Amino acid sequence: MIEVAVLHEEGWPGTDWEMLAQRAVATAIAHSPYAAFATDQTLYEVAVKLTSDEEVHSLNRAYRDKDKPTNVLSFPMVQEDLLEVTANTDDGEVLLGDIVLAEGVCVAEAAEKGISVADHATHLIVHGTFHLLGYDHMDDNEAEAMEALEIAALLSMGLSDPYGDREAI
């Protein structure tokens, strides 16, 4: 089972953020090698925090040594090589990690792309979930693989390819 806890601060536009985050996380997982997490007896937990640019700036500086806000940060709690054996927990729960979105950055990027904040946030939560599952975009091959999964997940939700005209796999 997948459970998503949403911490929603003031300032974010009115949307059902709990439903949006649950759907984005579940869809990303369904498009990954870990699709079985959705039906496992184990409870897989993800926390999504919708917060201010200032908080994300502080986190980005502290954890990534980057002195600026960014749209999304992910904090995996399970090492990639241990994801396949997580169902063997003692208490039946696995905290996959945290995803943190910056309100001002997300709003500005959505406006620049000509899409709704909700659609952009959905993409960022999908992106963050893939990071929790061990995906990265440090080199071109990793980036292409991760982006293809994101595109497929978003298309299945009726959202367009956020990266351009590339075909999803």
Tab-separated table of N, CA and C in Angstrom:
chain	number	residue	atom	x	y	z
A	1	MET	N	0.831	-1.176	0.000
A	1	MET	CA	0.000	0.000	0.000
A	1	MET	C	0.881	1.246	0.000
A	2	ILE	N	0.356	2.281	-0.575
A	2	ILE	CA	1.080	3.549	-0.634
A	2	ILE	C	0.275	4.604	0.121
A	3	GLU	N	0.953	5.296	1.014
A	3	GLU	CA	0.305	6.375	1.755
A	3	GLU	C	1.137	7.646	1.594
A	4	VAL	N	0.456	8.737	1.297
A	4	VAL	CA	1.124	10.022	1.109
A	4	VAL	C	0.580	10.999	2.138
A	5	ALA	N	1.492	11.562	2.922
A	5	ALA	CA	1.124	12.595	3.882
A	5	ALA	C	1.510	13.939	3.271
A	6	VAL	N	0.583	14.884	3.280
A	6	VAL	CA	0.834	16.194	2.691
A	6	VAL	C	0.824	17.248	3.791
A	7	LEU	N	1.897	18.024	3.819
A	7	LEU	CA	1.996	19.183	4.706
A	7	LEU	C	1.881	20.398	3.806
A	8	HIS	N	0.826	21.159	3.995
A	8	HIS	CA	0.470	22.229	3.066
A	8	HIS	C	0.503	23.560	3.783
A	9	GLU	N	1.438	24.416	3.401
A	9	GLU	CA	1.526	25.734	4.015
A	9	GLU	C	0.683	26.742	3.257
A	10	GLU	N	0.392	27.854	3.902
A	10	GLU	CA	-0.370	28.944	3.288
A	10	GLU	C	0.338	29.457	2.040
A	11	GLY	N	-0.447	29.976	1.110
A	11	GLY	CA	0.123	30.589	-0.081
A	11	GLY	C	-0.063	29.767	-1.338
A	12	TRP	N	-0.155	28.469	-1.190
A	12	TRP	CA	-0.356	27.612	-2.351
A	12	TRP	C	-1.790	27.779	-2.853
A	13	PRO	N	-1.993	27.809	-4.177
A	13	PRO	CA	-3.348	27.968	-4.725
A	13	PRO	C	-4.277	26.848	-4.269
A	14	GLY	N	-5.561	27.147	-4.248
A	14	GLY	CA	-6.555	26.185	-3.805
A	14	GLY	C	-6.672	24.993	-4.736
A	15	THR	N	-6.282	23.850	-4.253
A	15	THR	CA	-6.361	22.581	-4.972
A	15	THR	C	-6.492	21.497	-3.920
A	16	ASP	N	-7.012	20.357	-4.285
A	16	ASP	CA	-7.032	19.221	-3.370
A	16	ASP	C	-5.635	18.589	-3.404
A	17	TRP	N	-4.721	19.173	-2.632
A	17	TRP	CA	-3.321	18.765	-2.670
A	17	TRP	C	-3.119	17.333	-2.191
A	18	GLU	N	-3.939	16.873	-1.259
A	18	GLU	CA	-3.805	15.493	-0.786
A	18	GLU	C	-4.086	14.511	-1.920
A	19	MET	N	-5.179	14.741	-2.645
A	19	MET	CA	-5.520	13.851	-3.755
A	19	MET	C	-4.471	13.955	-4.872
A	20	LEU	N	-4.050	15.179	-5.196
A	20	LEU	CA	-3.060	15.377	-6.250
A	20	LEU	C	-1.759	14.653	-5.908
A	21	ALA	N	-1.273	14.814	-4.684
A	21	ALA	CA	-0.012	14.186	-4.281
A	21	ALA	C	-0.135	12.661	-4.258
A	22	GLN	N	-1.248	12.143	-3.728
A	22	GLN	CA	-1.456	10.691	-3.692
A	22	GLN	C	-1.440	10.123	-5.108
A	23	ARG	N	-2.142	10.775	-6.004
A	23	ARG	CA	-2.215	10.304	-7.395
A	23	ARG	C	-0.847	10.373	-8.078
A	24	ALA	N	-0.113	11.465	-7.868
A	24	ALA	CA	1.196	11.626	-8.504
A	24	ALA	C	2.185	10.573	-8.006
A	25	VAL	N	2.237	10.360	-6.696
A	25	VAL	CA	3.160	9.373	-6.131
A	25	VAL	C	2.776	7.976	-6.599
A	26	ALA	N	1.503	7.628	-6.503
A	26	ALA	CA	1.055	6.285	-6.902
A	26	ALA	C	1.318	6.035	-8.387
A	27	THR	N	1.095	7.032	-9.218
A	27	THR	CA	1.314	6.874	-10.659
A	27	THR	C	2.796	6.709	-10.962
A	28	ALA	N	3.647	7.478	-10.317
A	28	ALA	CA	5.085	7.325	-10.531
A	28	ALA	C	5.529	5.921	-10.133
A	29	ILE	N	5.096	5.469	-8.975
A	29	ILE	CA	5.479	4.123	-8.524
A	29	ILE	C	4.956	3.067	-9.493
A	30	ALA	N	3.740	3.242	-9.989
A	30	ALA	CA	3.163	2.283	-10.941
A	30	ALA	C	3.963	2.203	-12.233
A	31	HIS	N	4.680	3.261	-12.581
A	31	HIS	CA	5.490	3.287	-13.804
A	31	HIS	C	6.951	2.961	-13.535
A	32	SER	N	7.210	2.378	-12.395
A	32	SER	CA	8.580	2.026	-12.003
A	32	SER	C	8.681	0.509	-11.817
A	33	PRO	N	9.892	0.015	-11.627
A	33	PRO	CA	10.040	-1.418	-11.316
A	33	PRO	C	9.430	-1.801	-9.967
A	34	TYR	N	8.986	-0.825	-9.191
A	34	TYR	CA	8.433	-1.079	-7.863
A	34	TYR	C	6.912	-0.982	-7.841
A	35	ALA	N	6.274	-1.235	-8.953
A	35	ALA	CA	4.815	-1.134	-9.052
A	35	ALA	C	4.107	-2.011	-8.016
A	36	ALA	N	4.729	-3.093	-7.603
A	36	ALA	CA	4.116	-3.993	-6.619
A	36	ALA	C	3.939	-3.331	-5.254
A	37	PHE	N	4.616	-2.225	-5.002
A	37	PHE	CA	4.438	-1.516	-3.726
A	37	PHE	C	2.962	-1.168	-3.505
A	38	ALA	N	2.230	-0.928	-4.578
A	38	ALA	CA	0.824	-0.525	-4.468
A	38	ALA	C	-0.052	-1.621	-3.876
A	39	THR	N	0.330	-2.870	-4.072
A	39	THR	CA	-0.504	-3.977	-3.597
A	39	THR	C	0.153	-4.794	-2.485
A	40	ASP	N	1.379	-4.471	-2.127
A	40	ASP	CA	2.053	-5.159	-1.018
A	40	ASP	C	1.295	-4.927	0.280
A	41	GLN	N	1.461	-5.849	1.206
A	41	GLN	CA	0.921	-5.654	2.551
A	41	GLN	C	1.693	-4.575	3.301
A	42	THR	N	2.939	-4.382	2.912
A	42	THR	CA	3.769	-3.344	3.523
A	42	THR	C	3.203	-1.969	3.176
A	43	LEU	N	3.278	-1.053	4.119
A	43	LEU	CA	2.837	0.311	3.896
A	43	LEU	C	4.045	1.161	3.509
A	44	TYR	N	4.020	1.694	2.287
A	44	TYR	CA	5.092	2.554	1.786
A	44	TYR	C	4.636	3.997	1.940
A	45	GLU	N	5.413	4.774	2.685
A	45	GLU	CA	5.012	6.141	3.005
A	45	GLU	C	5.913	7.167	2.332
A	46	VAL	N	5.271	8.235	1.840
A	46	VAL	CA	5.963	9.374	1.256
A	46	VAL	C	5.354	10.617	1.877
A	47	ALA	N	6.201	11.555	2.274
A	47	ALA	CA	5.729	12.843	2.775
A	47	ALA	C	5.991	13.893	1.708
A	48	VAL	N	4.975	14.706	1.428
A	48	VAL	CA	5.099	15.808	0.476
A	48	VAL	C	4.830	17.093	1.239
A	49	LYS	N	5.806	18.003	1.193
A	49	LYS	CA	5.642	19.287	1.865
A	49	LYS	C	5.595	20.385	0.818
A	50	LEU	N	4.512	21.153	0.859
A	50	LEU	CA	4.339	22.319	-0.008
A	50	LEU	C	4.665	23.525	0.846
A	51	THR	N	5.789	24.160	0.558
A	51	THR	CA	6.289	25.191	1.458
A	51	THR	C	6.758	26.425	0.698
A	52	SER	N	7.457	27.282	1.386
A	52	SER	CA	7.919	28.557	0.832
A	52	SER	C	9.268	28.415	0.125
A	53	ASP	N	9.545	29.370	-0.730
A	53	ASP	CA	10.859	29.426	-1.375
A	53	ASP	C	11.960	29.541	-0.326
A	54	GLU	N	11.692	30.290	0.732
A	54	GLU	CA	12.696	30.498	1.772
A	54	GLU	C	13.096	29.177	2.443
A	55	GLU	N	12.106	28.344	2.748
A	55	GLU	CA	12.433	27.065	3.384
A	55	GLU	C	13.206	26.165	2.428
A	56	VAL	N	12.785	26.130	1.167
A	56	VAL	CA	13.491	25.294	0.187
A	56	VAL	C	14.902	25.832	-0.041
A	57	HIS	N	15.053	27.144	-0.054
A	57	HIS	CA	16.382	27.759	-0.179
A	57	HIS	C	17.280	27.278	0.958
A	58	SER	N	16.757	27.311	2.161
A	58	SER	CA	17.518	26.877	3.332
A	58	SER	C	17.903	25.398	3.230
A	59	LEU	N	16.958	24.563	2.829
A	59	LEU	CA	17.243	23.134	2.670
A	59	LEU	C	18.258	22.892	1.549
A	60	ASN	N	18.116	23.603	0.449
A	60	ASN	CA	19.014	23.451	-0.691
A	60	ASN	C	20.441	23.842	-0.289
A	61	ARG	N	20.554	24.892	0.507
A	61	ARG	CA	21.875	25.340	0.982
A	61	ARG	C	22.459	24.296	1.945
A	62	ALA	N	21.646	23.804	2.857
A	62	ALA	CA	22.133	22.874	3.882
A	62	ALA	C	22.494	21.498	3.322
A	63	TYR	N	21.687	20.993	2.391
A	63	TYR	CA	21.872	19.613	1.936
A	63	TYR	C	22.542	19.474	0.579
A	64	ARG	N	22.509	20.521	-0.236
A	64	ARG	CA	23.094	20.428	-1.578
A	64	ARG	C	24.156	21.497	-1.825
A	65	ASP	N	24.408	22.322	-0.827
A	65	ASP	CA	25.394	23.398	-0.923
A	65	ASP	C	25.104	24.340	-2.093
A	66	LYS	N	23.798	24.562	-2.361
A	66	LYS	CA	23.360	25.480	-3.413
A	66	LYS	C	22.570	26.599	-2.743
A	67	ASP	N	23.065	27.814	-2.873
A	67	ASP	CA	22.507	28.948	-2.142
A	67	ASP	C	21.409	29.650	-2.939
A	68	LYS	N	20.339	28.899	-3.223
A	68	LYS	CA	19.186	29.442	-3.950
A	68	LYS	C	18.014	28.484	-3.776
A	69	PRO	N	16.802	28.986	-3.979
A	69	PRO	CA	15.664	28.066	-3.945
A	69	PRO	C	15.649	27.238	-5.238
A	70	THR	N	14.974	26.136	-5.197
A	70	THR	CA	14.773	25.292	-6.365
A	70	THR	C	13.334	24.826	-6.344
A	71	ASN	N	12.852	24.227	-7.417
A	71	ASN	CA	11.442	23.857	-7.475
A	71	ASN	C	11.084	22.676	-6.568
A	72	VAL	N	11.948	21.648	-6.548
A	72	VAL	CA	11.642	20.445	-5.772
A	72	VAL	C	12.932	19.840	-5.227
A	73	LEU	N	12.842	19.341	-4.005
A	73	LEU	CA	13.924	18.579	-3.391
A	73	LEU	C	13.359	17.245	-2.943
A	74	SER	N	14.167	16.209	-3.056
A	74	SER	CA	13.771	14.876	-2.607
A	74	SER	C	14.795	14.366	-1.607
A	75	PHE	N	14.285	13.726	-0.566
A	75	PHE	CA	15.137	13.180	0.471
A	75	PHE	C	14.807	11.698	0.663
A	76	PRO	N	15.481	10.819	-0.096
A	76	PRO	CA	15.219	9.381	0.025
A	76	PRO	C	15.628	8.862	1.399
A	77	MET	N	14.845	7.942	1.931
A	77	MET	CA	15.139	7.333	3.221
A	77	MET	C	15.596	5.887	3.092
A	78	VAL	N	15.493	5.327	1.879
A	78	VAL	CA	15.902	3.948	1.637
A	78	VAL	C	16.940	3.960	0.531
A	79	GLN	N	18.059	3.301	0.784
A	79	GLN	CA	19.086	3.189	-0.248
A	79	GLN	C	18.523	2.422	-1.434
A	80	GLU	N	18.929	2.839	-2.639
A	80	GLU	CA	18.417	2.217	-3.862
A	80	GLU	C	18.595	0.697	-3.855
A	81	ASP	N	19.739	0.212	-3.409
A	81	ASP	CA	19.997	-1.235	-3.435
A	81	ASP	C	19.172	-2.003	-2.402
A	82	LEU	N	18.471	-1.299	-1.511
A	82	LEU	CA	17.633	-1.963	-0.513
A	82	LEU	C	16.140	-1.867	-0.824
A	83	LEU	N	15.773	-1.154	-1.874
A	83	LEU	CA	14.355	-0.975	-2.194
A	83	LEU	C	13.644	-2.301	-2.457
A	84	GLU	N	14.313	-3.240	-3.094
A	84	GLU	CA	13.654	-4.509	-3.445
A	84	GLU	C	13.348	-5.378	-2.240
A	85	VAL	N	14.027	-5.172	-1.127
A	85	VAL	CA	13.805	-6.009	0.052
A	85	VAL	C	13.044	-5.281	1.157
A	86	THR	N	12.484	-4.130	0.841
A	86	THR	CA	11.804	-3.338	1.869
A	86	THR	C	10.552	-4.010	2.412
A	87	ALA	N	9.942	-4.912	1.664
A	87	ALA	CA	8.723	-5.570	2.136
A	87	ALA	C	8.998	-6.439	3.363
A	88	ASN	N	10.254	-6.703	3.643
A	88	ASN	CA	10.621	-7.551	4.776
A	88	ASN	C	10.868	-6.738	6.045
A	89	THR	N	10.088	-5.699	6.279
A	89	THR	CA	10.292	-4.865	7.463
A	89	THR	C	9.686	-5.528	8.689
A	90	ASP	N	10.203	-5.159	9.846
A	90	ASP	CA	9.686	-5.703	11.098
A	90	ASP	C	8.306	-5.171	11.435
A	91	ASP	N	8.062	-3.885	11.138
A	91	ASP	CA	6.794	-3.275	11.528
A	91	ASP	C	5.809	-3.102	10.375
A	92	GLY	N	6.186	-3.543	9.165
A	92	GLY	CA	5.270	-3.464	8.033
A	92	GLY	C	5.157	-2.089	7.410
A	93	GLU	N	6.067	-1.172	7.772
A	93	GLU	CA	6.038	0.178	7.212
A	93	GLU	C	7.415	0.555	6.698
A	94	VAL	N	7.426	1.255	5.561
A	94	VAL	CA	8.674	1.740	4.975
A	94	VAL	C	8.493	3.207	4.614
A	95	LEU	N	9.321	4.077	5.186
A	95	LEU	CA	9.300	5.480	4.820
A	95	LEU	C	10.231	5.651	3.627
A	96	LEU	N	9.643	5.840	2.437
A	96	LEU	CA	10.456	6.008	1.231
A	96	LEU	C	11.196	7.336	1.244
A	97	GLY	N	10.575	8.387	1.784
A	97	GLY	CA	11.265	9.661	1.884
A	97	GLY	C	10.334	10.854	1.784
A	98	ASP	N	10.959	12.016	1.654
A	98	ASP	CA	10.245	13.289	1.634
A	98	ASP	C	10.475	14.010	0.317
A	99	ILE	N	9.439	14.716	-0.124
A	99	ILE	CA	9.501	15.564	-1.309
A	99	ILE	C	9.050	16.949	-0.859
A	100	VAL	N	9.837	17.978	-1.206
A	100	VAL	CA	9.545	19.336	-0.768
A	100	VAL	C	9.475	20.240	-1.995
A	101	LEU	N	8.363	20.978	-2.132
A	101	LEU	CA	8.177	21.894	-3.260
A	101	LEU	C	8.143	23.331	-2.772
A	102	ALA	N	8.740	24.227	-3.572
A	102	ALA	CA	8.783	25.658	-3.261
A	102	ALA	C	7.676	26.382	-4.011
A	103	GLU	N	6.795	27.028	-3.268
A	103	GLU	CA	5.607	27.666	-3.851
A	103	GLU	C	5.937	28.715	-4.908
A	104	GLY	N	6.763	29.680	-4.594
A	104	GLY	CA	7.057	30.758	-5.533
A	104	GLY	C	7.721	30.270	-6.808
A	105	VAL	N	8.666	29.359	-6.657
A	105	VAL	CA	9.355	28.807	-7.825
A	105	VAL	C	8.356	28.038	-8.692
A	106	CYS	N	7.514	27.214	-8.065
A	106	CYS	CA	6.528	26.426	-8.827
A	106	CYS	C	5.537	27.319	-9.556
A	107	VAL	N	5.059	28.351	-8.883
A	107	VAL	CA	4.100	29.268	-9.502
A	107	VAL	C	4.741	29.968	-10.703
A	108	ALA	N	5.968	30.446	-10.530
A	108	ALA	CA	6.666	31.144	-11.622
A	108	ALA	C	6.932	30.216	-12.798
A	109	GLU	N	7.378	28.997	-12.525
A	109	GLU	CA	7.655	28.044	-13.603
A	109	GLU	C	6.377	27.657	-14.341
A	110	ALA	N	5.286	27.454	-13.599
A	110	ALA	CA	4.011	27.110	-14.237
A	110	ALA	C	3.571	28.230	-15.165
A	111	ALA	N	3.697	29.479	-14.711
A	111	ALA	CA	3.316	30.624	-15.541
A	111	ALA	C	4.186	30.690	-16.792
A	112	GLU	N	5.473	30.449	-16.635
A	112	GLU	CA	6.401	30.469	-17.767
A	112	GLU	C	6.052	29.388	-18.796
A	113	LYS	N	5.605	28.227	-18.296
A	113	LYS	CA	5.249	27.114	-19.180
A	113	LYS	C	3.819	27.228	-19.713
A	114	GLY	N	3.034	28.138	-19.144
A	114	GLY	CA	1.651	28.290	-19.553
A	114	GLY	C	0.761	27.143	-19.116
A	115	ILE	N	1.059	26.578	-17.938
A	115	ILE	CA	0.265	25.473	-17.396
A	115	ILE	C	-0.188	25.835	-15.991
A	116	SER	N	-1.100	25.051	-15.453
A	116	SER	CA	-1.582	25.320	-14.099
A	116	SER	C	-0.518	24.930	-13.068
A	117	VAL	N	-0.601	25.572	-11.904
A	117	VAL	CA	0.307	25.229	-10.813
A	117	VAL	C	0.092	23.773	-10.417
A	118	ALA	N	-1.138	23.319	-10.408
A	118	ALA	CA	-1.432	21.932	-10.046
A	118	ALA	C	-0.755	20.952	-11.007
A	119	ASP	N	-0.822	21.229	-12.310
A	119	ASP	CA	-0.174	20.334	-13.280
A	119	ASP	C	1.339	20.345	-13.107
A	120	HIS	N	1.913	21.508	-12.876
A	120	HIS	CA	3.365	21.584	-12.689
A	120	HIS	C	3.773	20.881	-11.396
A	121	ALA	N	3.010	21.099	-10.334
A	121	ALA	CA	3.302	20.426	-9.069
A	121	ALA	C	3.183	18.914	-9.224
A	122	THR	N	2.207	18.462	-9.998
A	122	THR	CA	2.075	17.025	-10.250
A	122	THR	C	3.358	16.492	-10.877
A	123	HIS	N	3.860	17.189	-11.899
A	123	HIS	CA	5.112	16.765	-12.526
A	123	HIS	C	6.246	16.736	-11.504
A	124	LEU	N	6.353	17.762	-10.685
A	124	LEU	CA	7.446	17.814	-9.717
A	124	LEU	C	7.338	16.714	-8.665
A	125	ILE	N	6.132	16.352	-8.268
A	125	ILE	CA	5.950	15.253	-7.310
A	125	ILE	C	6.299	13.925	-7.976
A	126	VAL	N	5.899	13.736	-9.229
A	126	VAL	CA	6.301	12.534	-9.972
A	126	VAL	C	7.827	12.476	-10.050
A	127	HIS	N	8.444	13.583	-10.428
A	127	HIS	CA	9.904	13.676	-10.524
A	127	HIS	C	10.547	13.334	-9.179
A	128	GLY	N	10.042	13.932	-8.115
A	128	GLY	CA	10.579	13.666	-6.785
A	128	GLY	C	10.419	12.223	-6.360
A	129	THR	N	9.296	11.617	-6.731
A	129	THR	CA	9.072	10.207	-6.386
A	129	THR	C	10.100	9.318	-7.070
A	130	PHE	N	10.403	9.597	-8.330
A	130	PHE	CA	11.435	8.802	-9.005
A	130	PHE	C	12.789	8.957	-8.312
A	131	HIS	N	13.080	10.135	-7.788
A	131	HIS	CA	14.314	10.287	-7.004
A	131	HIS	C	14.269	9.396	-5.765
A	132	LEU	N	13.112	9.308	-5.100
A	132	LEU	CA	12.988	8.440	-3.919
A	132	LEU	C	13.201	6.980	-4.275
A	133	LEU	N	12.944	6.631	-5.538
A	133	LEU	CA	13.097	5.250	-6.008
A	133	LEU	C	14.479	4.994	-6.607
A	134	GLY	N	15.394	5.935	-6.427
A	134	GLY	CA	16.774	5.714	-6.847
A	134	GLY	C	17.159	6.271	-8.200
A	135	TYR	N	16.239	6.933	-8.867
A	135	TYR	CA	16.553	7.498	-10.180
A	135	TYR	C	17.237	8.848	-10.006
A	136	ASP	N	18.073	9.193	-11.005
A	136	ASP	CA	18.759	10.471	-10.975
A	136	ASP	C	18.953	10.965	-12.397
A	137	HIS	N	19.524	12.145	-12.528
A	137	HIS	CA	19.747	12.718	-13.857
A	137	HIS	C	21.112	13.385	-13.900
A	138	MET	N	22.098	12.683	-13.341
A	138	MET	CA	23.451	13.234	-13.283
A	138	MET	C	24.184	13.138	-14.616
A	139	ASP	N	23.837	12.148	-15.422
A	139	ASP	CA	24.422	12.079	-16.764
A	139	ASP	C	23.293	11.908	-17.779
A	140	ASP	N	23.636	12.023	-19.060
A	140	ASP	CA	22.609	12.012	-20.113
A	140	ASP	C	21.787	10.735	-20.128
A	141	ASN	N	22.420	9.576	-19.953
A	141	ASN	CA	21.676	8.313	-19.980
A	141	ASN	C	20.690	8.221	-18.819
A	142	GLU	N	21.149	8.584	-17.618
A	142	GLU	CA	20.255	8.581	-16.458
A	142	GLU	C	19.105	9.558	-16.660
A	143	ALA	N	19.426	10.743	-17.176
A	143	ALA	CA	18.402	11.765	-17.394
A	143	ALA	C	17.361	11.284	-18.386
A	144	GLU	N	17.796	10.684	-19.491
A	144	GLU	CA	16.850	10.193	-20.497
A	144	GLU	C	15.952	9.105	-19.937
A	145	ALA	N	16.518	8.189	-19.158
A	145	ALA	CA	15.722	7.101	-18.573
A	145	ALA	C	14.695	7.659	-17.586
A	146	MET	N	15.127	8.569	-16.734
A	146	MET	CA	14.217	9.148	-15.741
A	146	MET	C	13.137	9.978	-16.416
A	147	GLU	N	13.512	10.793	-17.382
A	147	GLU	CA	12.534	11.623	-18.088
A	147	GLU	C	11.516	10.772	-18.833
A	148	ALA	N	11.953	9.665	-19.420
A	148	ALA	CA	11.018	8.785	-20.128
A	148	ALA	C	9.973	8.221	-19.174
A	149	LEU	N	10.402	7.841	-17.976
A	149	LEU	CA	9.451	7.339	-16.978
A	149	LEU	C	8.484	8.438	-16.541
A	150	GLU	N	9.012	9.636	-16.342
A	150	GLU	CA	8.159	10.766	-15.960
A	150	GLU	C	7.121	11.048	-17.044
A	151	ILE	N	7.570	11.069	-18.283
A	151	ILE	CA	6.668	11.348	-19.402
A	151	ILE	C	5.560	10.310	-19.464
A	152	ALA	N	5.920	9.040	-19.352
A	152	ALA	CA	4.921	7.968	-19.395
A	152	ALA	C	3.921	8.105	-18.252
A	153	ALA	N	4.418	8.399	-17.056
A	153	ALA	CA	3.530	8.558	-15.901
A	153	ALA	C	2.578	9.730	-16.121
A	154	LEU	N	3.120	10.856	-16.562
A	154	LEU	CA	2.290	12.046	-16.766
A	154	LEU	C	1.278	11.842	-17.881
A	155	LEU	N	1.687	11.212	-18.973
A	155	LEU	CA	0.746	10.940	-20.064
A	155	LEU	C	-0.402	10.061	-19.584
A	156	SER	N	-0.112	9.102	-18.702
A	156	SER	CA	-1.164	8.222	-18.181
A	156	SER	C	-2.152	8.994	-17.305
A	157	MET	N	-1.736	10.167	-16.830
A	157	MET	CA	-2.593	11.027	-16.012
A	157	MET	C	-3.262	12.112	-16.854
A	158	GLY	N	-3.027	12.075	-18.163
A	158	GLY	CA	-3.620	13.067	-19.054
A	158	GLY	C	-2.858	14.374	-19.119
A	159	LEU	N	-1.603	14.367	-18.658
A	159	LEU	CA	-0.777	15.571	-18.689
A	159	LEU	C	0.256	15.454	-19.806
A	160	SER	N	0.642	16.581	-20.355
A	160	SER	CA	1.559	16.560	-21.495
A	160	SER	C	3.010	16.388	-21.053
A	161	ASP	N	3.844	16.069	-22.019
A	161	ASP	CA	5.274	15.887	-21.838
A	161	ASP	C	5.901	17.215	-21.407
A	162	PRO	N	6.465	17.282	-20.216
A	162	PRO	CA	7.038	18.538	-19.748
A	162	PRO	C	8.405	18.847	-20.363
A	163	TYR	N	8.951	17.897	-21.105
A	163	TYR	CA	10.287	18.060	-21.653
A	163	TYR	C	10.295	18.370	-23.139
A	164	GLY	N	9.148	18.464	-23.772
A	164	GLY	CA	9.130	18.814	-25.188
A	164	GLY	C	8.482	17.756	-26.040
A	165	ASP	N	9.051	17.553	-27.217
A	165	ASP	CA	8.445	16.672	-28.222
A	165	ASP	C	8.974	15.253	-28.213
A	166	ARG	N	9.684	14.861	-27.195
A	166	ARG	CA	10.233	13.508	-27.117
A	166	ARG	C	9.106	12.499	-26.910
A	167	GLU	N	9.236	11.322	-27.510
A	167	GLU	CA	8.215	10.285	-27.349
A	167	GLU	C	8.449	9.540	-26.025
A	168	ALA	N	7.370	9.211	-25.347
A	168	ALA	CA	7.462	8.440	-24.109
A	168	ALA	C	7.621	6.969	-24.459
A	169	ILE	N	8.258	6.228	-23.537
A	169	ILE	CA	8.371	4.773	-23.707
A	169	ILE	C	7.566	4.077	-22.648
